[in-house]
Every structure is written in structure tokens, then in C-alpha cells.
Amino acid sequence: MYFLNYDYDCKQRIGVLNNSKNAVIPLKEFFLKEGIKELNSINVLIQTMNEENINKLEDFVDGYEGKTLPLDEVKILAPIPFPIRDIICLGLNYLDHANEITNMPGAEKNIPKFPVYFNKRAMPAIGNGDLIDSHPTLTNELDYEVELAVVIGKDGENIKKEEVEDFIFGYTIVNDISARDIQRNHTQWFKGKSLTTHCSMGPYIVHKNSMRFPVELNIETKVNGEIRQKSNTRNFIFDIPTIISDLSKGMPLLAGDIIITGTPAGVGLGFNPPRFLESGDIVECSIEKIGTLTNKVK
Ligand code: MG
């Protein structure tokens, strides 16, 4: 199932795609049928829907004959515009990207032996079709990073590797937009990763039941139609069971937490000379089975 957060008739609502993936089924009717108070936030939905409800929703979608909204008549918003906490990020989690960064002049050759974690302030996240603010007075080195985002589905601590899938709600795409000069100047990544509009997310959260686990998905970025990043999530240095099991040791993960799993080679910083984003550029981040997240730089 493909969950989305959308604007229709100037109202924000949540829905799922029909099985042909060309129209939205509003969830209001399902909530009424099941006696669930109408939910307008995917965060609350994640916290509310147990496995039984998800199965009922799958049946509801399969048998749905009511009114749908054509996809081109709704404005798709970030599926989680207000993450419950900062997004947890992985750095250097694809070998080719770790090599492109650590082979740069002055960098230390250092392929991580433990996952590299940092956080990204992401309130609010932008969605498909929204503009990326280039913050021209703050940065000259605006960059893109396509990433598979994992959305946690239930609270957990000390999660065993073999139980990790139980704690996942689903998957989406995040463009971890980055101001490289700010990252460098502060010798720490938080601020350079956290300017407004620099977390683009969507277009959908694909429920884990629609994905084979562990996920092996093609992942790609195009800038103005030119392929810059191209890989597959099977090339992670640390896979999702390792990341979630390791992160949750002595540090609870909560339903709605978002973990972005790192980016492959081909970021603007990795080119010689670097190819940073400029005003007017169109960035398309795609992941197989999820979709394409497109944003223009203002
Ligand atoms: Mg990143």
C-alpha cells in the first residue's frame, strides 16, 4: 500500500493509492467503517494502525468501488511534513560514496567500521513539486543526496536483527539536501543539513507489506535530466537490520521516527570540479517501487 498526504479542495488529508496507482482513495470511509476516529496525519496513523487494521485496509483497498481522486487533481505533500523528532541520518553508507568522499584532497581514507550517525532538523519537510530554497546568502555549495528512508512503525529498544522488520512501518524517499560549505565550516554536519526546505520527502510511504525484505531497490538521482547517482540499496555498507538493531541499543526508537540510510556516489561534491545545484535546476530522486521525488531549486 502507498500512503500519501495530499491537499484537495484546500484541505490536507491522508489517503492511499488505488491498485492501479493512478488515483487516491481517501481514508475517511475506511475510518468510518472501522469506527476509527478520522486521522489527518500519517504520524498518528502509524501510531494507531496495528497489523490487523493494516490487513483490513488492504482488503478495503482491494474491494474499493467508491469515489477516487485522480492523482493529477491533488497536490501531493510530504508524507510526514512534521517528523516527530529530528531525522536520523547515516553518513558514508555506500562504499562508492565513502570512496568518493575519502579520496578527496585532504580527506582521511577512512571507510567506516561502525555506522556514522548524525541528525537533520526537518520541520517542515517539503514534498514532491515543492521548491528548494537555495539560501544564496548562506551557501554556495548546495548539494543533493538521494536516500532510502525507513519509517519506524512501533516503539522499540534493543531490537534484535531478526526482528527488525516488525518495527518498520514502511519506506519513502528523502533528498538529504546539504550545504557543503556550512558542513565544512562547522566541522559538524547538523547545521549544513538542516536549512529550511532542505529535507524533501515522498511522494509516498510504501508499506513494508509491499516490499520484499531485505529491500534491494535501484536508487538514482537526475539533475536536469542527467543521471548523477545510480546504485542499489543492496550496496549498503550497513544494512537495515544492522542499522536499526545497532541504533536501538540503549536508545529507544519511536513509531514515526525516520532513518535515512545514506547516499550512493555521484553527489555534486564528488565531481572534479564539484557540480553544485544552481537556481532553476530540477532534481529528481527515484527509488524503484516507491516513485520519483522531484523538486526545483528556487
Ligand atoms: Mg545524507
PDB file of C-alpha atoms in Angstrom, residues 7-283:
ATOM      1  CA  ASP A   7      -4.126  18.660  -0.484  1.00  0.00           C
ATOM      2  CA  TYR A   8      -7.530  18.641  -2.177  1.00  0.00           C
ATOM      3  CA  ASP A   9     -10.046  21.482  -2.075  1.00  0.00           C
ATOM      4  CA  CYS A  10      -7.634  23.400   0.189  1.00  0.00           C
ATOM      5  CA  LYS A  11      -7.808  20.661   2.832  1.00  0.00           C
ATOM      6  CA  GLN A  12      -4.963  18.389   3.869  1.00  0.00           C
ATOM      7  CA  ARG A  13      -5.905  14.708   4.055  1.00  0.00           C
ATOM      8  CA  ILE A  14      -4.311  11.289   4.056  1.00  0.00           C
ATOM      9  CA  GLY A  15      -5.080   8.530   1.609  1.00  0.00           C
ATOM     10  CA  VAL A  16      -3.744   5.521  -0.230  1.00  0.00           C
ATOM     11  CA  LEU A  17      -3.248   4.894  -3.926  1.00  0.00           C
ATOM     12  CA  ASN A  18      -5.681   2.554  -5.672  1.00  0.00           C
ATOM     13  CA  ASN A  19      -4.231  -0.682  -7.035  1.00  0.00           C
ATOM     14  CA  SER A  20      -3.682   0.900 -10.486  1.00  0.00           C
ATOM     15  CA  LYS A  21      -1.701   3.674  -8.724  1.00  0.00           C
ATOM     16  CA  ASN A  22      -3.423   6.395 -10.736  1.00  0.00           C
ATOM     17  CA  ALA A  23      -5.890   7.701  -8.161  1.00  0.00           C
ATOM     18  CA  VAL A  24      -6.231   8.381  -4.450  1.00  0.00           C
ATOM     19  CA  ILE A  25      -8.641   6.569  -2.152  1.00  0.00           C
ATOM     20  CA  PRO A  26      -9.479   8.892   0.732  1.00  0.00           C
ATOM     21  CA  LEU A  27      -9.228   7.050   4.051  1.00  0.00           C
ATOM     22  CA  LYS A  28     -12.236   8.757   5.647  1.00  0.00           C
ATOM     23  CA  GLU A  29     -14.651   5.989   4.576  1.00  0.00           C
ATOM     24  CA  PHE A  30     -12.350   3.277   5.968  1.00  0.00           C
ATOM     25  CA  PHE A  31     -12.068   5.044   9.320  1.00  0.00           C
ATOM     26  CA  LEU A  32     -15.878   5.388   9.483  1.00  0.00           C
ATOM     27  CA  LYS A  33     -16.373   1.705   8.640  1.00  0.00           C
ATOM     28  CA  GLU A  34     -13.903   0.571  11.281  1.00  0.00           C
ATOM     29  CA  GLY A  35     -15.021   3.048  13.934  1.00  0.00           C
ATOM     30  CA  ILE A  36     -11.602   4.712  13.990  1.00  0.00           C
ATOM     31  CA  LYS A  37     -11.613   8.429  14.710  1.00  0.00           C
ATOM     32  CA  GLU A  38     -10.685  10.174  11.463  1.00  0.00           C
ATOM     33  CA  LEU A  39      -6.951  10.705  11.267  1.00  0.00           C
ATOM     34  CA  ASN A  40      -5.395  13.563   9.345  1.00  0.00           C
ATOM     35  CA  SER A  41      -1.764  12.771   9.991  1.00  0.00           C
ATOM     36  CA  ILE A  42       0.313   9.816   8.858  1.00  0.00           C
ATOM     37  CA  ASN A  43       2.223  10.072  12.156  1.00  0.00           C
ATOM     38  CA  VAL A  44      -0.989   9.408  14.081  1.00  0.00           C
ATOM     39  CA  LEU A  45      -1.955   6.701  11.584  1.00  0.00           C
ATOM     40  CA  ILE A  46       1.388   4.949  12.164  1.00  0.00           C
ATOM     41  CA  GLN A  47       0.847   5.100  15.925  1.00  0.00           C
ATOM     42  CA  THR A  48      -2.775   3.926  15.635  1.00  0.00           C
ATOM     43  CA  MET A  49      -2.842   1.219  12.975  1.00  0.00           C
ATOM     44  CA  ASN A  50      -1.889  -2.231  14.191  1.00  0.00           C
ATOM     45  CA  GLU A  51      -1.275  -5.177  11.895  1.00  0.00           C
ATOM     46  CA  GLU A  52      -4.926  -6.216  11.994  1.00  0.00           C
ATOM     47  CA  ASN A  53      -6.046  -2.748  10.854  1.00  0.00           C
ATOM     48  CA  ILE A  54      -3.441  -2.733   8.088  1.00  0.00           C
ATOM     49  CA  ASN A  55      -4.780  -6.078   6.822  1.00  0.00           C
ATOM     50  CA  LYS A  56      -8.342  -4.702   6.906  1.00  0.00           C
ATOM     51  CA  LEU A  57      -7.180  -1.640   5.000  1.00  0.00           C
ATOM     52  CA  GLU A  58      -5.560  -3.843   2.342  1.00  0.00           C
ATOM     53  CA  ASP A  59      -8.899  -5.661   1.886  1.00  0.00           C
ATOM     54  CA  PHE A  60     -10.728  -2.321   1.794  1.00  0.00           C
ATOM     55  CA  VAL A  61      -8.432  -1.061  -0.990  1.00  0.00           C
ATOM     56  CA  ASP A  62      -8.761  -4.322  -2.956  1.00  0.00           C
ATOM     57  CA  GLY A  63     -12.558  -4.141  -2.885  1.00  0.00           C
ATOM     58  CA  TYR A  64     -12.948  -0.367  -3.143  1.00  0.00           C
ATOM     59  CA  GLU A  65     -15.599   0.846  -5.587  1.00  0.00           C
ATOM     60  CA  GLY A  66     -16.228   4.319  -4.193  1.00  0.00           C
ATOM     61  CA  LYS A  67     -15.072   7.738  -5.351  1.00  0.00           C
ATOM     62  CA  THR A  68     -11.386   8.190  -6.055  1.00  0.00           C
ATOM     63  CA  LEU A  69      -9.452  11.361  -6.777  1.00  0.00           C
ATOM     64  CA  PRO A  70      -7.284  11.326  -9.930  1.00  0.00           C
ATOM     65  CA  LEU A  71      -3.648  11.827  -8.929  1.00  0.00           C
ATOM     66  CA  ASP A  72      -3.297  14.898 -11.135  1.00  0.00           C
ATOM     67  CA  GLU A  73      -6.113  16.638  -9.240  1.00  0.00           C
ATOM     68  CA  VAL A  74      -4.412  16.506  -5.845  1.00  0.00           C
ATOM     69  CA  LYS A  75      -1.302  18.249  -4.592  1.00  0.00           C
ATOM     70  CA  ILE A  76       0.940  15.608  -3.019  1.00  0.00           C
ATOM     71  CA  LEU A  77       2.544  16.848   0.201  1.00  0.00           C
ATOM     72  CA  ALA A  78       5.454  15.370   2.160  1.00  0.00           C
ATOM     73  CA  PRO A  79       4.024  12.153   3.661  1.00  0.00           C
ATOM     74  CA  ILE A  80       5.295  13.262   7.086  1.00  0.00           C
ATOM     75  CA  PRO A  81       5.567  17.057   6.906  1.00  0.00           C
ATOM     76  CA  PHE A  82       6.312  17.317  10.623  1.00  0.00           C
ATOM     77  CA  PRO A  83       8.565  14.464  11.726  1.00  0.00           C
ATOM     78  CA  ILE A  84       8.144  13.692  15.431  1.00  0.00           C
ATOM     79  CA  ARG A  85      11.877  14.093  16.035  1.00  0.00           C
ATOM     80  CA  ASP A  86      14.970  15.045  14.049  1.00  0.00           C
ATOM     81  CA  ILE A  87      15.637  12.642  11.208  1.00  0.00           C
ATOM     82  CA  ILE A  88      18.390  10.120  11.966  1.00  0.00           C
ATOM     83  CA  CYS A  89      20.894  10.035   9.103  1.00  0.00           C
ATOM     84  CA  LEU A  90      23.603   7.623   8.020  1.00  0.00           C
ATOM     85  CA  GLY A  91      26.787   9.056   6.547  1.00  0.00           C
ATOM     86  CA  LEU A  92      29.083   7.181   4.158  1.00  0.00           C
ATOM     87  CA  ASN A  93      26.898   4.067   3.924  1.00  0.00           C
ATOM     88  CA  TYR A  94      27.641   3.120   0.313  1.00  0.00           C
ATOM     89  CA  LEU A  95      31.217   2.049  -0.420  1.00  0.00           C
ATOM     90  CA  ASP A  96      31.403   4.043  -3.692  1.00  0.00           C
ATOM     91  CA  HIS A  97      30.282   7.236  -1.898  1.00  0.00           C
ATOM     92  CA  ALA A  98      32.640   6.622   1.041  1.00  0.00           C
ATOM     93  CA  ASN A  99      35.453   6.295  -1.524  1.00  0.00           C
ATOM     94  CA  GLU A 100      34.473   9.452  -3.442  1.00  0.00           C
ATOM     95  CA  ILE A 101      34.476  11.497  -0.219  1.00  0.00           C
ATOM     96  CA  THR A 102      37.507   9.962   1.489  1.00  0.00           C
ATOM     97  CA  ASN A 103      39.601  10.118  -1.715  1.00  0.00           C
ATOM     98  CA  MET A 104      39.206  13.915  -1.879  1.00  0.00           C
ATOM     99  CA  PRO A 105      42.340  16.005  -1.277  1.00  0.00           C
ATOM    100  CA  GLY A 106      42.945  16.488   2.450  1.00  0.00           C
ATOM    101  CA  ALA A 107      40.365  13.846   3.454  1.00  0.00           C
ATOM    102  CA  GLU A 108      41.284  10.881   5.573  1.00  0.00           C
ATOM    103  CA  LYS A 109      40.963   7.458   3.952  1.00  0.00           C
ATOM    104  CA  ASN A 110      38.503   6.019   6.359  1.00  0.00           C
ATOM    105  CA  ILE A 111      35.809   3.514   5.401  1.00  0.00           C
ATOM    106  CA  PRO A 112      33.546   3.335   8.456  1.00  0.00           C
ATOM    107  CA  LYS A 113      33.791   0.293  10.734  1.00  0.00           C
ATOM    108  CA  PHE A 114      30.705   1.435  12.666  1.00  0.00           C
ATOM    109  CA  PRO A 115      27.656   3.227  11.240  1.00  0.00           C
ATOM    110  CA  VAL A 116      28.143   7.009  11.041  1.00  0.00           C
ATOM    111  CA  TYR A 117      25.063   8.687  12.542  1.00  0.00           C
ATOM    112  CA  PHE A 118      24.035  12.318  12.571  1.00  0.00           C
ATOM    113  CA  ASN A 119      20.753  14.228  12.666  1.00  0.00           C
ATOM    114  CA  LYS A 120      18.864  16.522  10.333  1.00  0.00           C
ATOM    115  CA  ARG A 121      16.325  19.069  11.509  1.00  0.00           C
ATOM    116  CA  ALA A 122      13.375  18.614   9.234  1.00  0.00           C
ATOM    117  CA  MET A 123      10.401  20.697  10.300  1.00  0.00           C
ATOM    118  CA  PRO A 124       8.697  21.073   7.977  1.00  0.00           C
ATOM    119  CA  ALA A 125       9.723  18.652   5.255  1.00  0.00           C
ATOM    120  CA  ILE A 126       8.872  19.681   1.702  1.00  0.00           C
ATOM    121  CA  GLY A 127       7.110  17.383  -0.750  1.00  0.00           C
ATOM    122  CA  ASN A 128       7.117  16.440  -4.411  1.00  0.00           C
ATOM    123  CA  GLY A 129       6.949  19.548  -6.610  1.00  0.00           C
ATOM    124  CA  ASP A 130       7.923  21.995  -3.867  1.00  0.00           C
ATOM    125  CA  LEU A 131      10.764  24.487  -4.302  1.00  0.00           C
ATOM    126  CA  ILE A 132      14.163  24.047  -2.645  1.00  0.00           C
ATOM    127  CA  ASP A 133      15.360  27.347  -1.184  1.00  0.00           C
ATOM    128  CA  SER A 134      18.977  27.820  -2.311  1.00  0.00           C
ATOM    129  CA  HIS A 135      19.706  30.180   0.639  1.00  0.00           C
ATOM    130  CA  PRO A 136      22.133  32.166  -1.573  1.00  0.00           C
ATOM    131  CA  THR A 137      23.293  34.417   1.268  1.00  0.00           C
ATOM    132  CA  LEU A 138      24.304  31.388   3.365  1.00  0.00           C
ATOM    133  CA  THR A 139      25.741  28.810   0.963  1.00  0.00           C
ATOM    134  CA  ASN A 140      27.406  28.491  -2.439  1.00  0.00           C
ATOM    135  CA  GLU A 141      27.632  24.708  -2.252  1.00  0.00           C
ATOM    136  CA  LEU A 142      24.122  23.303  -2.404  1.00  0.00           C
ATOM    137  CA  ASP A 143      24.080  19.549  -2.990  1.00  0.00           C
ATOM    138  CA  TYR A 144      21.642  16.626  -3.390  1.00  0.00           C
ATOM    139  CA  GLU A 145      21.650  13.154  -1.817  1.00  0.00           C
ATOM    140  CA  VAL A 146      19.033  10.564  -2.732  1.00  0.00           C
ATOM    141  CA  GLU A 147      18.317   8.222   0.200  1.00  0.00           C
ATOM    142  CA  LEU A 148      16.008   5.382   1.103  1.00  0.00           C
ATOM    143  CA  ALA A 149      14.135   6.462   4.242  1.00  0.00           C
ATOM    144  CA  VAL A 150      12.852   3.887   6.708  1.00  0.00           C
ATOM    145  CA  VAL A 151       9.829   4.892   8.797  1.00  0.00           C
ATOM    146  CA  ILE A 152       9.630   3.150  12.159  1.00  0.00           C
ATOM    147  CA  GLY A 153       6.203   1.593  12.873  1.00  0.00           C
ATOM    148  CA  LYS A 154       6.327   0.817  16.588  1.00  0.00           C
ATOM    149  CA  ASP A 155       8.366   1.775  19.602  1.00  0.00           C
ATOM    150  CA  GLY A 156      11.309  -0.461  20.387  1.00  0.00           C
ATOM    151  CA  GLU A 157      14.598  -0.693  22.223  1.00  0.00           C
ATOM    152  CA  ASN A 158      17.344  -3.332  21.911  1.00  0.00           C
ATOM    153  CA  ILE A 159      15.702  -4.702  18.761  1.00  0.00           C
ATOM    154  CA  LYS A 160      17.225  -7.948  17.532  1.00  0.00           C
ATOM    155  CA  LYS A 161      18.389  -8.039  13.909  1.00  0.00           C
ATOM    156  CA  GLU A 162      15.945 -10.806  13.037  1.00  0.00           C
ATOM    157  CA  GLU A 163      13.025  -8.784  14.490  1.00  0.00           C
ATOM    158  CA  VAL A 164      13.813  -5.511  12.726  1.00  0.00           C
ATOM    159  CA  GLU A 165      11.157  -5.837  10.010  1.00  0.00           C
ATOM    160  CA  ASP A 166       8.426  -5.966  12.706  1.00  0.00           C
ATOM    161  CA  PHE A 167       9.412  -2.472  13.797  1.00  0.00           C
ATOM    162  CA  ILE A 168       9.267  -0.921  10.323  1.00  0.00           C
ATOM    163  CA  PHE A 169       6.138   0.806   9.006  1.00  0.00           C
ATOM    164  CA  GLY A 170       7.376   1.493   5.504  1.00  0.00           C
ATOM    165  CA  TYR A 171       9.738   3.243   3.153  1.00  0.00           C
ATOM    166  CA  THR A 172       9.939   6.552   1.353  1.00  0.00           C
ATOM    167  CA  ILE A 173      12.482   8.726  -0.458  1.00  0.00           C
ATOM    168  CA  VAL A 174      14.338  11.613   1.157  1.00  0.00           C
ATOM    169  CA  ASN A 175      16.562  14.067  -0.676  1.00  0.00           C
ATOM    170  CA  ASP A 176      19.075  14.937   2.068  1.00  0.00           C
ATOM    171  CA  ILE A 177      19.819  18.387   0.667  1.00  0.00           C
ATOM    172  CA  SER A 178      23.127  19.608   2.028  1.00  0.00           C
ATOM    173  CA  ALA A 179      25.052  22.902   2.225  1.00  0.00           C
ATOM    174  CA  ARG A 180      28.628  21.588   1.944  1.00  0.00           C
ATOM    175  CA  ASP A 181      30.398  24.835   2.911  1.00  0.00           C
ATOM    176  CA  ILE A 182      28.302  25.100   6.104  1.00  0.00           C
ATOM    177  CA  GLN A 183      29.024  21.432   6.913  1.00  0.00           C
ATOM    178  CA  ARG A 184      32.750  22.098   6.428  1.00  0.00           C
ATOM    179  CA  ASN A 185      32.871  25.422   8.296  1.00  0.00           C
ATOM    180  CA  HIS A 186      31.230  23.992  11.399  1.00  0.00           C
ATOM    181  CA  THR A 187      33.254  20.744  11.286  1.00  0.00           C
ATOM    182  CA  GLN A 188      29.953  19.023  12.105  1.00  0.00           C
ATOM    183  CA  TRP A 189      27.066  18.315   9.770  1.00  0.00           C
ATOM    184  CA  PHE A 190      23.946  19.315  11.706  1.00  0.00           C
ATOM    185  CA  LYS A 191      23.575  22.931  10.561  1.00  0.00           C
ATOM    186  CA  GLY A 192      24.645  22.270   6.961  1.00  0.00           C
ATOM    187  CA  LYS A 193      21.981  19.568   6.688  1.00  0.00           C
ATOM    188  CA  SER A 194      19.156  21.500   8.313  1.00  0.00           C
ATOM    189  CA  LEU A 195      18.351  24.710   6.422  1.00  0.00           C
ATOM    190  CA  THR A 196      14.671  25.278   5.695  1.00  0.00           C
ATOM    191  CA  THR A 197      13.285  23.275   2.740  1.00  0.00           C
ATOM    192  CA  HIS A 198      16.395  21.063   2.771  1.00  0.00           C
ATOM    193  CA  CYS A 199      14.504  17.890   3.599  1.00  0.00           C
ATOM    194  CA  SER A 200      12.400  16.778   0.654  1.00  0.00           C
ATOM    195  CA  MET A 201      10.327  13.649   1.269  1.00  0.00           C
ATOM    196  CA  GLY A 202       7.902  11.472  -0.653  1.00  0.00           C
ATOM    197  CA  PRO A 203       5.964  11.106  -2.779  1.00  0.00           C
ATOM    198  CA  TYR A 204       4.590   8.069  -0.873  1.00  0.00           C
ATOM    199  CA  ILE A 205       5.297   5.878   2.102  1.00  0.00           C
ATOM    200  CA  VAL A 206       5.201   2.340   0.765  1.00  0.00           C
ATOM    201  CA  HIS A 207       4.056  -0.029   3.486  1.00  0.00           C
ATOM    202  CA  LYS A 208       6.530  -2.790   4.314  1.00  0.00           C
ATOM    203  CA  ASN A 209       3.989  -5.449   3.207  1.00  0.00           C
ATOM    204  CA  SER A 210       4.532  -4.227  -0.365  1.00  0.00           C
ATOM    205  CA  MET A 211       8.304  -4.767  -0.207  1.00  0.00           C
ATOM    206  CA  ARG A 212      10.429  -7.889  -0.013  1.00  0.00           C
ATOM    207  CA  PHE A 213      12.789  -7.769   2.978  1.00  0.00           C
ATOM    208  CA  PRO A 214      15.682  -7.076   2.977  1.00  0.00           C
ATOM    209  CA  VAL A 215      14.943  -4.352   0.440  1.00  0.00           C
ATOM    210  CA  GLU A 216      17.049  -4.346  -2.717  1.00  0.00           C
ATOM    211  CA  LEU A 217      15.991  -1.354  -4.739  1.00  0.00           C
ATOM    212  CA  ASN A 218      17.532   0.629  -7.568  1.00  0.00           C
ATOM    213  CA  ILE A 219      18.200   4.208  -6.489  1.00  0.00           C
ATOM    214  CA  GLU A 220      19.006   7.153  -8.740  1.00  0.00           C
ATOM    215  CA  THR A 221      19.277  10.940  -8.969  1.00  0.00           C
ATOM    216  CA  LYS A 222      18.935  13.049 -12.096  1.00  0.00           C
ATOM    217  CA  VAL A 223      19.774  16.735 -12.266  1.00  0.00           C
ATOM    218  CA  ASN A 224      18.178  18.467 -15.274  1.00  0.00           C
ATOM    219  CA  GLY A 225      17.652  15.023 -16.794  1.00  0.00           C
ATOM    220  CA  GLU A 226      21.293  13.892 -16.404  1.00  0.00           C
ATOM    221  CA  ILE A 227      21.904  10.815 -14.244  1.00  0.00           C
ATOM    222  CA  ARG A 228      24.254  11.736 -11.373  1.00  0.00           C
ATOM    223  CA  GLN A 229      23.711   8.944  -8.830  1.00  0.00           C
ATOM    224  CA  LYS A 230      22.844   5.333  -9.666  1.00  0.00           C
ATOM    225  CA  SER A 231      23.111   2.365  -7.355  1.00  0.00           C
ATOM    226  CA  ASN A 232      21.079  -0.238  -5.499  1.00  0.00           C
ATOM    227  CA  THR A 233      20.325  -0.445  -1.779  1.00  0.00           C
ATOM    228  CA  ARG A 234      21.985  -3.877  -1.733  1.00  0.00           C
ATOM    229  CA  ASN A 235      25.247  -1.874  -1.782  1.00  0.00           C
ATOM    230  CA  PHE A 236      24.789  -0.538   1.760  1.00  0.00           C
ATOM    231  CA  ILE A 237      27.860  -0.939   3.966  1.00  0.00           C
ATOM    232  CA  PHE A 238      25.483  -1.356   6.943  1.00  0.00           C
ATOM    233  CA  ASP A 239      22.136  -2.923   6.030  1.00  0.00           C
ATOM    234  CA  ILE A 240      18.792  -2.027   7.600  1.00  0.00           C
ATOM    235  CA  PRO A 241      18.760  -4.858  10.197  1.00  0.00           C
ATOM    236  CA  THR A 242      22.250  -3.810  11.322  1.00  0.00           C
ATOM    237  CA  ILE A 243      21.350  -0.093  11.482  1.00  0.00           C
ATOM    238  CA  ILE A 244      18.072  -0.479  13.390  1.00  0.00           C
ATOM    239  CA  SER A 245      19.400  -3.131  15.749  1.00  0.00           C
ATOM    240  CA  ASP A 246      22.522  -1.067  16.477  1.00  0.00           C
ATOM    241  CA  LEU A 247      20.704   2.275  16.851  1.00  0.00           C
ATOM    242  CA  SER A 248      18.122   0.825  19.208  1.00  0.00           C
ATOM    243  CA  LYS A 249      20.718  -0.491  21.681  1.00  0.00           C
ATOM    244  CA  GLY A 250      20.079   1.585  24.777  1.00  0.00           C
ATOM    245  CA  MET A 251      18.258   4.206  22.673  1.00  0.00           C
ATOM    246  CA  PRO A 252      14.550   3.653  22.007  1.00  0.00           C
ATOM    247  CA  LEU A 253      13.191   4.219  18.533  1.00  0.00           C
ATOM    248  CA  LEU A 254       9.642   5.552  18.371  1.00  0.00           C
ATOM    249  CA  ALA A 255       6.796   4.952  15.928  1.00  0.00           C
ATOM    250  CA  GLY A 256       7.162   7.713  13.345  1.00  0.00           C
ATOM    251  CA  ASP A 257      10.945   8.045  13.637  1.00  0.00           C
ATOM    252  CA  ILE A 258      12.618   8.365  10.252  1.00  0.00           C
ATOM    253  CA  ILE A 259      16.029   6.920   9.444  1.00  0.00           C
ATOM    254  CA  ILE A 260      17.693   7.832   6.157  1.00  0.00           C
ATOM    255  CA  THR A 261      20.154   5.219   5.052  1.00  0.00           C
ATOM    256  CA  GLY A 262      22.880   7.144   3.241  1.00  0.00           C
ATOM    257  CA  THR A 263      23.527   8.111  -0.353  1.00  0.00           C
ATOM    258  CA  PRO A 264      25.494   6.472  -3.189  1.00  0.00           C
ATOM    259  CA  ALA A 265      28.328   8.058  -5.193  1.00  0.00           C
ATOM    260  CA  GLY A 266      27.660  10.919  -7.593  1.00  0.00           C
ATOM    261  CA  VAL A 267      26.850  13.822  -5.270  1.00  0.00           C
ATOM    262  CA  GLY A 268      27.859  17.256  -6.620  1.00  0.00           C
ATOM    263  CA  LEU A 269      30.757  17.446  -4.155  1.00  0.00           C
ATOM    264  CA  GLY A 270      32.256  14.248  -5.591  1.00  0.00           C
ATOM    265  CA  PHE A 271      32.893  15.725  -9.069  1.00  0.00           C
ATOM    266  CA  ASN A 272      36.144  17.472 -10.022  1.00  0.00           C
ATOM    267  CA  PRO A 273      35.365  20.309 -10.215  1.00  0.00           C
ATOM    268  CA  PRO A 274      32.274  19.985  -7.969  1.00  0.00           C
ATOM    269  CA  ARG A 275      28.850  20.344  -9.586  1.00  0.00           C
ATOM    270  CA  PHE A 276      26.659  22.051  -7.011  1.00  0.00           C
ATOM    271  CA  LEU A 277      22.994  22.900  -7.541  1.00  0.00           C
ATOM    272  CA  GLU A 278      22.017  26.246  -9.014  1.00  0.00           C
ATOM    273  CA  SER A 279      18.823  28.214  -9.155  1.00  0.00           C
ATOM    274  CA  GLY A 280      16.440  26.677 -11.709  1.00  0.00           C
ATOM    275  CA  ASP A 281      17.916  23.153 -11.505  1.00  0.00           C
ATOM    276  CA  ILE A 282      15.448  20.255 -11.418  1.00  0.00           C
ATOM    277  CA  VAL A 283      16.414  17.389  -9.087  1.00  0.00           C
TER     278      VAL A 283
END
